[in-house]
mmCIF file with all atom_site columns, C-alpha atoms in Angstrom:
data_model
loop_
_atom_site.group_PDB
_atom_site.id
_atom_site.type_symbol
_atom_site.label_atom_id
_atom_site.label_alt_id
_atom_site.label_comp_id
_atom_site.label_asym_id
_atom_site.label_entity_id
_atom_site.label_seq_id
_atom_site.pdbx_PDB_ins_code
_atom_site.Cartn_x
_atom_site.Cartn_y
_atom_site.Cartn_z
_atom_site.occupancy
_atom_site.B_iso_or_equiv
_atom_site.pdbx_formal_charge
_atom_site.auth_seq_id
_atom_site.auth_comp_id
_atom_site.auth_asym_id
_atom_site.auth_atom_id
_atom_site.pdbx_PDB_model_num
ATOM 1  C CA . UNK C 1 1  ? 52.276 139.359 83.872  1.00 89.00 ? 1  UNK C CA 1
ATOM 2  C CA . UNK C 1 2  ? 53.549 141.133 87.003  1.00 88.00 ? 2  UNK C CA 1
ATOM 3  C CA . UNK C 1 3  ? 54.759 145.054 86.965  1.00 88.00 ? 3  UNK C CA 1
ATOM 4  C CA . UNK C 1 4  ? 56.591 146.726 90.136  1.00 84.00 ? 4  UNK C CA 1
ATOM 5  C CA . UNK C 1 5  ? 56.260 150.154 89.879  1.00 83.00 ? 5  UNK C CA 1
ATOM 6  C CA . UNK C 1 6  ? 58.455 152.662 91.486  1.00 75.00 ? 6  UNK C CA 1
ATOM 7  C CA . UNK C 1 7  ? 58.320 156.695 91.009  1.00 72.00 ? 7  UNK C CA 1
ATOM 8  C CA . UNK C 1 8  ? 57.478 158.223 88.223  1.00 75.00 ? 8  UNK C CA 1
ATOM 9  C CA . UNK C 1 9  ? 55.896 154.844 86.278  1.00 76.00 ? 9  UNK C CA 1
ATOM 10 C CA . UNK C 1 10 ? 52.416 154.717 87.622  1.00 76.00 ? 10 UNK C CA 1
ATOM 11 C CA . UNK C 1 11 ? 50.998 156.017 84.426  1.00 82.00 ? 11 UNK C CA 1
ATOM 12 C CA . UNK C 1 12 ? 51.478 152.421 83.043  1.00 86.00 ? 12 UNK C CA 1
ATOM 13 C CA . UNK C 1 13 ? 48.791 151.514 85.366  1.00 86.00 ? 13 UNK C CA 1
ATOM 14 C CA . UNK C 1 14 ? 46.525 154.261 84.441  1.00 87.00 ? 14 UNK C CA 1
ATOM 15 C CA . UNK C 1 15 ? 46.380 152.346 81.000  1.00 93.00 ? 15 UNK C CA 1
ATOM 16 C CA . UNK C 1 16 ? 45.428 149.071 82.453  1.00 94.00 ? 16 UNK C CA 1
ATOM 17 C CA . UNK C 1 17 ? 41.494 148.366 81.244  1.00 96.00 ? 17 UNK C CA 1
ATOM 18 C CA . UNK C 1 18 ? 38.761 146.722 83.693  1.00 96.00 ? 18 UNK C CA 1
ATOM 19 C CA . UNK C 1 19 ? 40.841 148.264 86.554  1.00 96.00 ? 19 UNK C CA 1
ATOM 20 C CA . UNK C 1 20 ? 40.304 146.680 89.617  1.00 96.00 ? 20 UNK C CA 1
ATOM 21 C CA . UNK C 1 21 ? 42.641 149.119 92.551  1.00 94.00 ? 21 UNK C CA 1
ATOM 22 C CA . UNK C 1 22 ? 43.350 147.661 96.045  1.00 92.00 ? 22 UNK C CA 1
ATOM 23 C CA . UNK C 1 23 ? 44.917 149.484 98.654  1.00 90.00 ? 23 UNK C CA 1
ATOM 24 C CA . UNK C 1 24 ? 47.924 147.729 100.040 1.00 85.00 ? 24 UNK C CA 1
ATOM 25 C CA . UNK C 1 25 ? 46.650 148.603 103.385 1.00 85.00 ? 25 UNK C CA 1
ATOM 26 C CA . UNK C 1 26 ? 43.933 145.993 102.474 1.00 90.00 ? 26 UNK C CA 1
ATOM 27 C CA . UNK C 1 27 ? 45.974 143.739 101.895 1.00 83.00 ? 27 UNK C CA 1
ATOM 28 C CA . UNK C 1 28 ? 48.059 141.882 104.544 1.00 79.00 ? 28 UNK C CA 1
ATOM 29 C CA . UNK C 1 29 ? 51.941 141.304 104.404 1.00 74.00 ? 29 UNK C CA 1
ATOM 30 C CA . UNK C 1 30 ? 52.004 144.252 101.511 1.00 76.00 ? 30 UNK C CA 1
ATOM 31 C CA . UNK C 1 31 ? 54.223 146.923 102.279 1.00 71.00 ? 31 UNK C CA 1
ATOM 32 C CA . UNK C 1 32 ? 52.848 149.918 102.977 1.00 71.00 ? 32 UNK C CA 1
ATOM 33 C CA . UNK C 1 33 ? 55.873 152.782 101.363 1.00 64.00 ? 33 UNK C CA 1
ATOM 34 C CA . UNK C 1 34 ? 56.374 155.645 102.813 1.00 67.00 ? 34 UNK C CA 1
ATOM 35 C CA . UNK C 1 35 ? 58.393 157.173 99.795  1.00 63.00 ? 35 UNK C CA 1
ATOM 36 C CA . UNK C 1 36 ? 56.909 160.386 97.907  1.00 61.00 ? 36 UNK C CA 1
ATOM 37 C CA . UNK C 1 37 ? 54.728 159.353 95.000  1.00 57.00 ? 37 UNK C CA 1
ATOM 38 C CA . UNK C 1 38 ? 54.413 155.592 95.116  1.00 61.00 ? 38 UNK C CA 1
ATOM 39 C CA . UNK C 1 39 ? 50.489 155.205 95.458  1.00 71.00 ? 39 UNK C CA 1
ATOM 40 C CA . UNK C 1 40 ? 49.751 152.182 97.625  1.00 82.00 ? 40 UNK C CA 1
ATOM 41 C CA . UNK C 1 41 ? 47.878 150.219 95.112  1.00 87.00 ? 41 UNK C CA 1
ATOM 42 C CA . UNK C 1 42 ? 47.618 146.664 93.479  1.00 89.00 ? 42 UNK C CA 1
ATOM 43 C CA . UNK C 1 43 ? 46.452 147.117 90.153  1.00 93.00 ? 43 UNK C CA 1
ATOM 44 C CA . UNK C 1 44 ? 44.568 144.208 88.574  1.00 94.00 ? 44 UNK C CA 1
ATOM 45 C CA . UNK C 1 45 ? 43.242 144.391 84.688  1.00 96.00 ? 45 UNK C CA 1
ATOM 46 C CA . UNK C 1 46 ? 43.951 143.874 81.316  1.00 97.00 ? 46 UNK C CA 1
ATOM 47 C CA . UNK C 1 47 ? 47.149 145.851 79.173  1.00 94.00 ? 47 UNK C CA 1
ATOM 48 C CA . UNK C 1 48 ? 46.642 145.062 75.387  1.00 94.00 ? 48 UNK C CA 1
ATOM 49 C CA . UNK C 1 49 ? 44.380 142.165 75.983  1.00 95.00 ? 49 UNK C CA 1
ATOM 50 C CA . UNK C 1 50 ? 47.039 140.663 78.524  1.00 95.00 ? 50 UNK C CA 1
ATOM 51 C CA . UNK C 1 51 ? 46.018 139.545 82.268  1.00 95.00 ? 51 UNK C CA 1
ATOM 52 C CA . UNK C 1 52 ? 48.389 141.952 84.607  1.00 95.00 ? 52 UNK C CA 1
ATOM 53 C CA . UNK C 1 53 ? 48.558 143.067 87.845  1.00 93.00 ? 53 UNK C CA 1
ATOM 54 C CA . UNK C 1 54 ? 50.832 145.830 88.811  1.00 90.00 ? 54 UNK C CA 1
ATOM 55 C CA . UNK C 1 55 ? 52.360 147.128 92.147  1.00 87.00 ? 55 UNK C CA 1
ATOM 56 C CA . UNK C 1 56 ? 52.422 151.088 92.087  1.00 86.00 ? 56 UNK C CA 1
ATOM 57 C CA . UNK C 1 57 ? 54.903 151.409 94.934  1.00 77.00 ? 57 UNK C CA 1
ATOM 58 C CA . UNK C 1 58 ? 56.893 148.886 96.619  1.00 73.00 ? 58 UNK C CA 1
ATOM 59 C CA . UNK C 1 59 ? 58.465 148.456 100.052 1.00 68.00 ? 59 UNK C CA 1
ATOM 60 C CA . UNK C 1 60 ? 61.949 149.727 100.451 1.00 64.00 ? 60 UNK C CA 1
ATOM 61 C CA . UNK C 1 61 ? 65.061 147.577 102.519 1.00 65.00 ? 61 UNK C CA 1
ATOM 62 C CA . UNK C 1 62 ? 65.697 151.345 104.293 1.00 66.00 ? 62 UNK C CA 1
ATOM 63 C CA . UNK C 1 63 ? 62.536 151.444 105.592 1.00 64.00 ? 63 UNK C CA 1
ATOM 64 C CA . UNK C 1 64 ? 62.408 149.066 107.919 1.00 68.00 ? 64 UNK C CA 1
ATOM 65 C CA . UNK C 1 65 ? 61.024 145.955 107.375 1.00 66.00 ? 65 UNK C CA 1
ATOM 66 C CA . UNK C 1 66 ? 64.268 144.179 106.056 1.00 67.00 ? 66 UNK C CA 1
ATOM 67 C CA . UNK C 1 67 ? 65.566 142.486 102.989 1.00 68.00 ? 67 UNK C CA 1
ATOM 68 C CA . UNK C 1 68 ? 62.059 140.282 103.065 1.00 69.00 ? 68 UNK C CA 1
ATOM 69 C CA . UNK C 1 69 ? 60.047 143.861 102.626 1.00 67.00 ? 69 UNK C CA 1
ATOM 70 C CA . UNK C 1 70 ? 59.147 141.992 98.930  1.00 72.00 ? 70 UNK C CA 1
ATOM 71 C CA . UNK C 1 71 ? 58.525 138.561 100.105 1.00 76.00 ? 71 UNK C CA 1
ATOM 72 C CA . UNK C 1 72 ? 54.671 138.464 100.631 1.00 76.00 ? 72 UNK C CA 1
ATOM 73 C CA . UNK C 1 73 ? 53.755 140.543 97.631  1.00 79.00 ? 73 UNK C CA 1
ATOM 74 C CA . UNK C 1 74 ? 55.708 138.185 95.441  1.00 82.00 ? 74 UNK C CA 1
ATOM 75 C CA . UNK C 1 75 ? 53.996 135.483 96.509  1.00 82.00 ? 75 UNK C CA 1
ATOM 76 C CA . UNK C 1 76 ? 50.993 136.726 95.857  1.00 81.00 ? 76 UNK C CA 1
ATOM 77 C CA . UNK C 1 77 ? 52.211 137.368 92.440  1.00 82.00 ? 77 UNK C CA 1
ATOM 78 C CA . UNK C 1 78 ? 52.989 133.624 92.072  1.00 87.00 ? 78 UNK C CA 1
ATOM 79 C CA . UNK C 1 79 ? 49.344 132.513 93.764  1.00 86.00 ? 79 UNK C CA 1
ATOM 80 C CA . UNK C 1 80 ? 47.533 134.930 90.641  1.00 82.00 ? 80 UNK C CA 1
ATOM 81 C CA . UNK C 1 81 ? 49.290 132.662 88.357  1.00 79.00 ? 81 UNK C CA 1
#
């Protein structure tokens, strides 16, 4: 299961068990946001006993990069099954 986070809802990550954190600057094609409060961060781990990763922060259309500012990071969903 997938989450995209925006403000205010990265405390759903902070409950994810066996936390694994990577910075999106780690990771190519992520977008890097440069809105207020949305961490940078791929989340993988466990929520109730469920496989997730979660996006806390996301790219934004009016920052630059497009309407393809998603595209990558979606993929990558699809490729962790």
């Amino acid at each position: 299961m997938a989450f995209i986070l925006g403000s205010g809802l990265g405390a759903l990550a902070d409950q994810i068990e066996n936390a694994v954190a990577i910075s999106y600057e780690k990771l190519p094609g992520f977008p890097v946001s440069t809105v207020h409060g949305h961490a940078g961060e791929l989340v993988l781990g466990h929520l109730q006993g469920v496989p997730v990763v979660c996006m806390k922060g996301r790219g934004h259309f009016y920052e630059g990069r497009g309407m393809t500012i998603m595209t990558d990071a979606i993929r990558t969903f699809k490729l962790l099954g």
